[in-house]
Amino acid sequence: MKNFIGQPVDRVDGPAKVRGKACYTADVHPPGLAYGVIVAAAIAKGHVVRLDTVAAEAVPGVISVIHHGNAPQLAYAPMEPRSMVDPKVGEALRIFQDDAVLFSGQPIALAVAEEPEQAAQAAALVRVTYAAEAANSDFARASQTARPPRQSAQPWSRPAELRRGDADAAFAAAPRRVDASYEQPAEFHCAIEPHGTIARWDHDHLTLWDKTQWVDHDRTAIAHVFGIPDDYVRVICPFVGGAFGSALRAWPHVAAAAMASLLVNRPVQLVPTRRQLFSAIGYRPQTVQRLRLGAGEDGRLTAVIHEVVAQTSVYEEYTEASIEPSAMLYAAPTLRADYRLAPMNVNTPCPMRAPGIVTGNLAVELAMDELAETCGLDPLKLRLRNYAESDAQKRLPWSSKSLRQCYAVGAERFGWSQRPATASGRRHGRWLIGYGMASALYPAHRAPASAHAELRADGTVAVTSAAGDMGPGTYTAMTQVAADALALPIAAVHFELGDSLLPSAPAHGGSMTMASVGSAVHAACQELRTKAQELDQRVRLPGDDRLAMQRAYAQLLARHRLDRLTAETEAKPGEEAERYSICAFGAVFAEVRIDPDLAELRVARLLGVYAAGRIINPKTARSQCIGGMVGGLGMALTEQGLWDDRLGRLMNASLADYLMPVNADLQSVEALFVPENDRHLGPLGVKGLAEIAVVGVAPAIVNAIYNATGRRIRSLPVTPDKILGLS
Amino acid sequence: MQPFRYSRPGDSREACAAGAQPGAAFIAGGTDLLPLLKEGARVATGLIDINGLPFADIRHEAAGAWIGALSRMSDAAADNRLRQDYPAIVEALLASASPQVRNLATIGGNLLQRTRCLYFRDTAVPCNKRRPGSGCPAWDGQNRGNAILGGSRSCIATHASDLAVALAALDARVVLQGRHRRRQIPLTEFHRLPGDTPDIETVLEPGELIIAVFVPATACSRHSTYLKLRDRASFEWALTSAAAAVELDGNRIRRAGIAVGGVATKPWRLPQVEAALAGARSEPATFRAAAELAGQEAEPRQRNAFKIELMKRAIIGALTKAGNLP
Amino acid sequence: MEPSAGGRCSVFSFRSCKRSPAMPNWSRRLFLLSSVSSTLLVAAAKRLGLVRGSAAEAPSTSAPEVQTAEIVLTVNGADHRLSVDLRTTLLDVLRDHLGLTGAKKGCDLGQCGACTVLAGGRPINSCLTFAVMQQGKTITTIEGLGEGLGEGLGEGGELHPVQEAFIRHDALQCGYCTPGQILSAVAFLNHEQEPTDDSIREWMSGTLCRCGAYPNIVEAVKDAARRVDGHAAVPL
Ligand SMILES: Cc1cc2nc3c(=O)[nH]c(=O)nc-3n(C[C@H](O)[C@H](O)[C@H](O)COP(=O)(O)OP(=O)(O)OC[C@H]3O[C@@H](n4cnc5c(N)ncnc54)[C@H](O)[C@@H]3O)c2cc1C
Ligand code: SF4
Ligand code: FES
Ligand code: FES
């Protein structure tokens, strides 16, 4: 009997999704639902002096207009220790608790009405008078006075600096050097499903249907906001229409929906408008990175100096792991890496697809391309020459590392040897052709998770865990794991997630769902199988025939007059993180075609080769990696937040003005996996896949652009004006 | 969105009368009007649904094509005669918006779509076009997408239509029906420069309807093309575009019509470029020299100066294609 | 406490949409930790005049300024007579009044295509048109495709060839853009017998997919093209 693990099983929730039957947050429609629409601040800093709601309240159907002047003071009990998804320094925005405006777009009032049209009309009629103050909303200026993050004793706090040896001296002495600054604008998740919440109180219990990657945290965070016990709150979220990190925290509008429901005493739906979403949640912060690489004549790195300045808000310190890639990617004997923050009057950034890592990796991989040229080396050779055989910063061996194989497979498949040796060296009709590549890495994590498994009278199993599925295929993968552990057919497994009443699970983020929840599901199902066997040791379970197995379970239960048999297990990480450095690795190759006259650019080919431990489902894994590469293409070519420095306001807050790739932007995209089975992170052998796929893509493309045109573009995104060298 | 009355008149007289009422707005496809109403960038107290009016046909005559104002962008794009005789029009339409939008959007509405200037649609910020006298934050702000031609200190917003650029190059005329008269206006005179009143964008009088666009059939129109450059490969307005129509006599250009988009406050004809082309040989050197003249009157702002060069290249690119050069 | 109204999609995960989960008995726990009592809050809110009367107590005021209309919409082969606020878009009528939540709202401004439905067989953005203007059109939503009206998920009738191809090629991840993608593809294949990669990419560019399923979508549409035999599978 073949294992399902490792097979390209069709998505088990596919039929629901193609029928439009998968139920996302805003599809829920409890009886008596009222609608809330946010009024957002028009200034970036100052105070609300007057809020005139007379016209708004006169709108027929309006139930209430809530704002700091009439909102109840909520408990906002501190969470100790802070959750891994919340910033460690500063205070989250407290909704409608005072008159301060900290950023443009901040929710300052909420109109609640019978119908959405009425609520929108009322929100538009709220007249606000502000006392505006000079805001800090110019990144260039703010980064001049950037400062280190305040140290915090909270768990999950990140180091602000990394050191090994005397990097400055080594750099000064290096015969080959690169010294360059790279700019990366703010990027927005823009999941197609807007964030939104439906809140309903039943006496003192709150039910939230909320777009979240972590029902458990959402529950706890909102319980703290209202000062009620965690288990008075239930959060439900069976389907997430994409999130990419944006739905890890409990955003202010979630509390606003709950407050509104409490006040109007009926269920309230609150979905910020698309424009409002750009400031209702977070985004990848804007950064500028100076990277200095020192190397010998042979390209062997002697020094890496990495200075990152990243944007954050004035009320919270959001930090990322951007300095880690420079410490881990290559075997450089010396390193100095510094992380600095530029607080601004903006909403707090948040994790977005490979947070920090993708940023740091970008700078390193762009600089490596420059170093390759300086040393007269093929970029891939340069990387092999500096291959890190262990994690020099943590001084730990890798749990596994098949990056060499990724390079080899990728180079072979892509035809890297055909790379034009000199910039603008190859033409095809009106197109200049360029090849580029980059390495990728993403640290793998695992967190405690629980799962419950219940064998039923018909021999099917129901498995549950409060996990999430924002698209990678948690439903499918867990079904495979359970089916294998119990030797059942796929159709006999029912997996449920996304409800805080279910056994607790960690954040569906950081690529750790498979390793964490998968291990719990595996353990619970194994235990269940043992329990079933223990019912009657004389029965031989036909573990090699799934249908027979289902019948055997049914018979066992029937014979013992049981209508169910259950097992619940918590699976915890061991000490692997202290003994190994555990990372997924990858190599990305890109071919671009550029019409140098019209500045038209097409990414003709993208190939990513990944070593990410065992691949549970090659079909969904491939989709996930392709999706990551599409995201990386957007990062390279089209995506950027455009703030007006004087107004302190994001001006392109729409899906027509913040440009994510469309179908026509993609041509050939392929993802391959190098076989790996890394048992250090759990019994399934996985390392996590989601984030790695976005890492390395943008630098591979930008390096290809250089190869095509001879133009080093050090600020993203690479738009036509930059290709022409005109801005 | 504020509440509105809704009517669906059965003839144009009724429609024009209703459209002349204060606060009234015609609605055709609604693809531009709805977003503006939703975002509060426009308020209408009465919507006059003109989809019941008989202006949805596309008719071909020897003298030219009559494209009904209510024909959908997708219908016009699928019209074989338009494709043969006025390729620039079909190319511009197919490069516009998305199939879904084109199935709703009308030809008349397309010419009247409002600008994509980032400030115009955000009611939290000033904008002379939306709120006269409030100022123009684009002047020193995020103006990468704004105009280098035809702007004023009051407004530098581009006209966003692709179709209008093709029509401008083809000498099209707009057919208008008012309460008292029917008139035809060259497309190039239909839109107004912003001057001190950027809120007034066309010569339309209150209640006046666009009922059709007339495109003369010429040797030029058959050899026409539309080239659109943008940041992503599809579903985006033009960063810069060019329409070129050329009449060739052997390898000489007899006459040319050139218009550019994404760079100007209205669909922009370039007579000086056309003059330089007329009578010259159809070859790259001619195109380059002529295109050079396009930038003469350009007045760029901080972030859009690149459009001068991009515009020239778009013109050369369009000419190369229209002139059938490799 | 089954919060879903009849006909609407279930709020629980797709496997258990018929389950009616019992409220656990934690409501009996003492409210000791709490610093805000919700009952107190509601009382306070009423004192402050903050709430104008909740639905339980007072029906919503009749709305002289708001213009409503009686409309008839033909959706998935059935006529629906409704009374709606004139400002209601086709999308909101489908979702909020008819419970057809397969049409998704992504931007409400025509910029994402998640709300794509077919009108007379042609894809349109249902967020860009008022419901009152779509009377007399034949509207098809994802629920009307194939025999998609089965009860639970994963159950139900036959899938349309495009739906099948989307599953086979894994042309989706989160699934939020998927109904719009599928309807757009169905309309495309109704008039395009020999699609090329480029023509598919261009046509499908009106529907954004942030999960980046684009390459798989192209494969699915190509595959479906081979299986759809040119007949209009959708009422025009
Ligand atoms: C996401 C998106 C992308 C787009 N991309 C592009 C693009 O790339 N290129 C491009 O050119 N366009 C683009 N558009 C704009 C689109 O083409 C226009 O919105 C559309 O053509 C407007 O036509 P309509 O019939 O929907 O107009 P409506 O929205 O109905 O009306 C627009 C305006 O015209 C008035 N009006 C309409 N018809 C008449 C008439 N016959 N007589 C008098 N007044 C009238 C209305 O009162 C209103 O003021 C895009 C639109 C969207 C939503
Ligand atoms: S350019 Fe015109 S539309 Fe843009 S902000 Fe200035 S006045 Fe408004
Ligand atoms: S919701 Fe209609 S296009 Fe985005
Ligand atoms: S599948 Fe998630 S947006 Fe397309």
Coordinates of C-alpha atoms in Angstrom, one line a residue, chain B residues 37-326:
Chain B
L37 CA -19.9 57.4 -6.0
K38 CA -18.7 54.7 -3.6
E39 CA -15.6 56.5 -2.7
G40 CA -17.5 59.8 -2.4
A41 CA -15.4 61.5 -5.0
R42 CA -18.6 62.3 -6.8
V43 CA -22.1 62.9 -5.5
A44 CA -25.2 62.5 -7.6
T45 CA -28.8 62.9 -6.4
G46 CA -30.4 61.6 -9.6
L47 CA -29.1 58.8 -11.9
I48 CA -30.4 58.7 -15.4
D49 CA -29.9 55.3 -16.8
I50 CA -29.4 55.8 -20.6
N51 CA -29.2 52.2 -21.5
G52 CA -32.7 52.3 -22.9
L53 CA -31.7 54.7 -25.6
P54 CA -31.1 53.5 -29.1
F55 CA -27.4 54.3 -29.3
A56 CA -25.8 50.9 -29.1
D57 CA -25.2 50.2 -32.8
I58 CA -22.0 50.2 -34.8
R59 CA -22.7 51.3 -38.4
H60 CA -20.3 51.3 -41.3
E61 CA -20.6 53.7 -44.2
A62 CA -18.2 54.5 -47.0
A63 CA -17.4 57.8 -45.3
G64 CA -16.6 56.2 -42.0
A65 CA -17.8 54.3 -39.0
W66 CA -20.5 55.4 -36.5
I67 CA -19.9 53.9 -33.1
G68 CA -22.9 54.3 -30.9
A69 CA -22.1 55.8 -27.5
L70 CA -23.8 53.0 -25.8
S71 CA -22.0 50.2 -27.6
R72 CA -19.9 48.2 -25.1
M73 CA -16.1 48.4 -25.4
S74 CA -16.2 44.6 -25.9
D75 CA -18.6 44.9 -28.8
A76 CA -16.6 47.5 -30.5
A77 CA -13.4 45.5 -30.0
A78 CA -15.0 42.5 -31.6
D79 CA -16.3 44.4 -34.6
N80 CA -14.5 43.0 -37.7
R81 CA -14.9 46.1 -39.8
L82 CA -13.4 48.2 -37.1
R83 CA -10.6 45.8 -36.8
Q84 CA -9.8 45.9 -40.5
D85 CA -10.3 49.6 -41.2
Y86 CA -9.4 51.2 -37.9
P87 CA -7.1 48.8 -36.2
A88 CA -5.8 51.5 -33.7
I89 CA -9.3 51.6 -32.2
V90 CA -9.6 47.9 -31.6
E91 CA -6.0 47.7 -30.3
A92 CA -6.7 50.5 -27.9
L93 CA -9.9 48.9 -26.7
L94 CA -8.3 45.5 -26.2
A95 CA -5.5 47.0 -24.2
S96 CA -8.0 48.7 -21.9
A97 CA -9.2 47.5 -18.5
S98 CA -10.3 43.8 -18.4
P99 CA -12.8 41.7 -20.3
Q100 CA -15.2 42.1 -17.4
V101 CA -15.0 45.8 -17.4
R102 CA -15.2 46.1 -21.2
N103 CA -18.4 44.1 -21.2
L104 CA -20.1 46.7 -19.0
A105 CA -18.3 49.9 -20.1
T106 CA -19.5 52.0 -23.0
I107 CA -17.7 54.0 -25.7
G108 CA -19.3 57.2 -24.5
G109 CA -18.5 56.6 -20.9
N110 CA -14.9 55.8 -21.8
L111 CA -14.4 59.2 -23.2
L112 CA -15.8 60.7 -20.0
Q113 CA -14.0 58.6 -17.5
R114 CA -12.3 60.7 -14.8
T115 CA -8.5 60.8 -14.2
R116 CA -6.5 58.2 -12.3
C117 CA -4.5 60.9 -10.5
L118 CA -3.9 59.3 -7.1
Y119 CA -5.3 62.3 -5.3
F120 CA -8.5 62.7 -7.2
R121 CA -10.2 59.6 -5.8
D122 CA -9.1 60.0 -2.2
T123 CA -11.6 62.3 -0.5
A124 CA -9.3 62.8 2.5
V125 CA -6.9 65.0 0.5
P126 CA -7.3 68.2 -1.4
C127 CA -7.7 68.2 -5.2
N128 CA -8.7 71.1 -7.4
K129 CA -10.5 68.8 -9.8
R130 CA -12.6 67.2 -7.2
R131 CA -13.0 70.2 -4.9
P132 CA -12.2 73.4 -6.8
G133 CA -9.9 75.7 -5.0
S134 CA -8.6 73.1 -2.5
G135 CA -5.2 72.8 -4.1
C136 CA -3.2 70.3 -6.2
P137 CA -1.1 68.0 -4.0
A138 CA 0.1 66.1 -7.1
W139 CA 2.1 69.2 -8.2
D140 CA 4.8 68.4 -5.7
G141 CA 3.6 64.9 -4.7
Q142 CA 3.2 61.5 -6.1
N143 CA 3.1 62.6 -9.7
R144 CA 4.8 59.8 -11.5
G145 CA 1.6 59.1 -13.3
N146 CA 0.7 62.7 -14.0
A147 CA 0.9 64.8 -17.2
I148 CA 3.8 66.5 -18.8
L149 CA 1.7 68.1 -21.4
G150 CA -1.3 70.5 -21.1
G151 CA -1.1 70.9 -17.4
S152 CA -1.6 74.1 -15.4
R153 CA -0.7 75.1 -11.9
S154 CA -4.2 74.0 -10.9
C155 CA -4.0 70.5 -12.3
I156 CA -1.7 68.1 -14.0
A157 CA -3.9 65.1 -14.2
T158 CA -3.8 62.9 -17.3
H159 CA -6.8 61.9 -19.3
A160 CA -6.8 58.1 -18.8
S161 CA -8.7 56.8 -21.8
D162 CA -6.8 54.7 -24.3
L163 CA -9.6 54.8 -26.8
A164 CA -9.6 58.6 -26.9
V165 CA -6.0 58.6 -28.0
A166 CA -6.6 56.3 -30.9
L167 CA -9.7 58.4 -31.9
A168 CA -7.7 61.6 -31.7
A169 CA -5.1 60.2 -34.1
L170 CA -7.9 59.2 -36.5
D171 CA -9.7 62.6 -36.7
A172 CA -12.8 61.2 -35.0
R173 CA -15.7 63.4 -34.1
V174 CA -18.0 63.2 -31.2
V175 CA -21.7 63.4 -31.9
L176 CA -23.7 65.2 -29.2
Q177 CA -27.4 65.5 -28.5
G178 CA -28.5 68.3 -26.3
R179 CA -31.9 69.5 -25.3
H180 CA -32.1 71.8 -28.3
R181 CA -29.6 70.7 -30.9
R182 CA -27.4 68.0 -32.2
R183 CA -23.8 68.8 -32.9
Q184 CA -20.5 67.2 -33.9
I185 CA -17.2 68.2 -32.4
P186 CA -13.8 67.0 -33.3
L187 CA -12.6 64.7 -30.5
T188 CA -9.5 66.9 -30.0
E189 CA -11.8 69.8 -29.2
F190 CA -14.2 67.8 -27.0
H191 CA -12.0 67.7 -23.9
R192 CA -10.8 71.0 -22.3
L193 CA -7.4 71.9 -20.8
P194 CA -7.5 72.2 -17.1
G195 CA -6.6 75.9 -16.9
D196 CA -8.0 77.3 -13.7
T197 CA -11.1 75.1 -13.9
P198 CA -9.8 71.5 -13.9
D199 CA -13.2 70.4 -12.6
I200 CA -14.7 71.2 -16.1
E201 CA -13.3 68.6 -18.4
T202 CA -15.4 68.8 -21.6
V203 CA -17.5 71.1 -23.7
L204 CA -20.6 69.2 -22.8
E205 CA -23.5 71.4 -21.8
P206 CA -25.9 70.4 -19.0
G207 CA -28.0 67.5 -20.1
E208 CA -26.1 67.0 -23.3
L209 CA -25.5 63.4 -24.3
I210 CA -22.8 61.7 -26.4
I211 CA -24.7 59.6 -28.8
A212 CA -22.0 58.4 -31.1
V213 CA -18.4 58.7 -32.3
F214 CA -17.8 59.1 -36.0
V215 CA -14.5 58.0 -37.4
P216 CA -13.7 58.9 -41.0
A217 CA -12.5 56.1 -43.2
T218 CA -9.1 57.2 -44.6
A219 CA -6.0 55.6 -46.0
C220 CA -4.5 56.6 -42.7
S221 CA -7.1 54.9 -40.5
R222 CA -6.4 51.5 -42.2
H223 CA -2.7 51.8 -41.3
S224 CA -3.1 52.7 -37.7
T225 CA -1.9 51.2 -34.6
Y226 CA -1.9 51.8 -30.8
L227 CA 1.0 51.1 -28.6
K228 CA 0.6 51.1 -24.8
L229 CA 3.4 51.0 -22.3
R230 CA 2.7 50.2 -18.6
D231 CA 4.2 48.9 -15.4
R232 CA 2.5 45.5 -15.6
A233 CA 1.6 43.5 -18.7
S234 CA -2.2 43.9 -18.6
F235 CA -5.1 45.4 -16.6
E236 CA -3.6 48.8 -16.1
W237 CA -4.0 52.3 -17.6
A238 CA -1.2 53.6 -19.8
L239 CA 2.0 54.9 -18.3
T240 CA 2.6 56.3 -21.8
S241 CA 0.9 55.4 -25.1
A242 CA 1.0 56.4 -28.7
A243 CA -1.4 56.0 -31.6
A244 CA -0.1 56.4 -35.1
A245 CA -1.9 56.4 -38.4
V246 CA 0.0 56.8 -41.6
E247 CA -0.8 57.0 -45.2
L248 CA 2.1 55.7 -47.3
D249 CA 2.9 56.5 -50.9
G250 CA 5.6 53.9 -51.7
N251 CA 8.1 54.4 -49.0
R252 CA 7.1 58.0 -48.4
I253 CA 4.7 59.2 -45.8
R254 CA 1.9 61.2 -47.3
R255 CA 0.1 62.0 -44.1
A256 CA 0.3 61.0 -40.5
G257 CA -1.9 61.3 -37.5
I258 CA -0.1 61.0 -34.1
A259 CA -1.6 61.2 -30.7
V260 CA -0.2 60.3 -27.3
G261 CA -1.7 59.1 -24.0
G262 CA -0.8 58.8 -20.4
V263 CA 1.2 62.0 -20.7
A264 CA -1.3 64.8 -21.3
T265 CA -4.3 66.3 -19.6
K266 CA -6.4 65.4 -22.6
P267 CA -6.1 63.2 -25.6
W268 CA -3.1 64.8 -27.3
R269 CA -2.5 65.3 -31.0
L270 CA 1.1 66.2 -32.0
P271 CA 0.8 68.4 -35.2
Q272 CA 4.5 69.3 -35.1
V273 CA 5.4 65.6 -35.3
E274 CA 2.9 65.0 -38.0
A275 CA 4.3 67.9 -40.0
A276 CA 7.8 66.5 -39.8
L277 CA 6.6 63.1 -41.0
A278 CA 4.6 64.4 -44.0
G279 CA 6.5 63.8 -47.2
A280 CA 9.4 62.2 -45.5
R281 CA 10.7 58.7 -46.1
S282 CA 9.2 56.0 -43.9
E283 CA 12.3 55.0 -42.0
P284 CA 13.7 54.9 -38.5
A285 CA 15.7 58.1 -38.9
T286 CA 12.6 60.0 -39.9
F287 CA 10.6 58.6 -37.0
R288 CA 13.4 59.5 -34.5
A289 CA 13.7 63.0 -35.8
A290 CA 9.9 63.6 -35.8
A291 CA 9.5 62.1 -32.3
E292 CA 12.1 64.4 -31.0
L293 CA 9.7 67.3 -31.6
A294 CA 7.1 65.7 -29.3
G295 CA 8.9 66.7 -26.1
Q296 CA 9.2 70.4 -27.0
E297 CA 6.4 71.7 -24.9
A298 CA 6.7 69.2 -22.1
E299 CA 6.7 70.5 -18.6
P300 CA 7.7 67.6 -16.3
R301 CA 7.4 67.5 -12.5
Q302 CA 9.8 65.7 -10.1
R303 CA 8.7 62.2 -10.8
N304 CA 7.5 62.1 -14.3
A305 CA 10.3 63.6 -16.4
F306 CA 11.1 60.1 -17.8
K307 CA 7.8 60.3 -19.7
I308 CA 9.4 62.7 -22.2
E309 CA 11.8 60.1 -23.4
L310 CA 9.3 57.2 -23.0
M311 CA 6.7 59.2 -25.1
K312 CA 9.2 59.6 -27.9
R313 CA 10.0 56.0 -27.9
A314 CA 6.4 55.1 -27.9
I315 CA 5.8 57.3 -30.9
I316 CA 8.7 55.6 -32.7
G317 CA 7.4 52.2 -31.8
A318 CA 3.9 53.0 -33.0
L319 CA 5.3 54.5 -36.3
T320 CA 7.5 51.5 -36.9
K321 CA 4.5 49.2 -36.6
A322 CA 2.1 51.4 -38.5
G323 CA 4.6 52.0 -41.2
N324 CA 5.2 48.2 -41.4
L325 CA 8.9 48.5 -40.7
P326 CA 10.6 45.5 -39.0

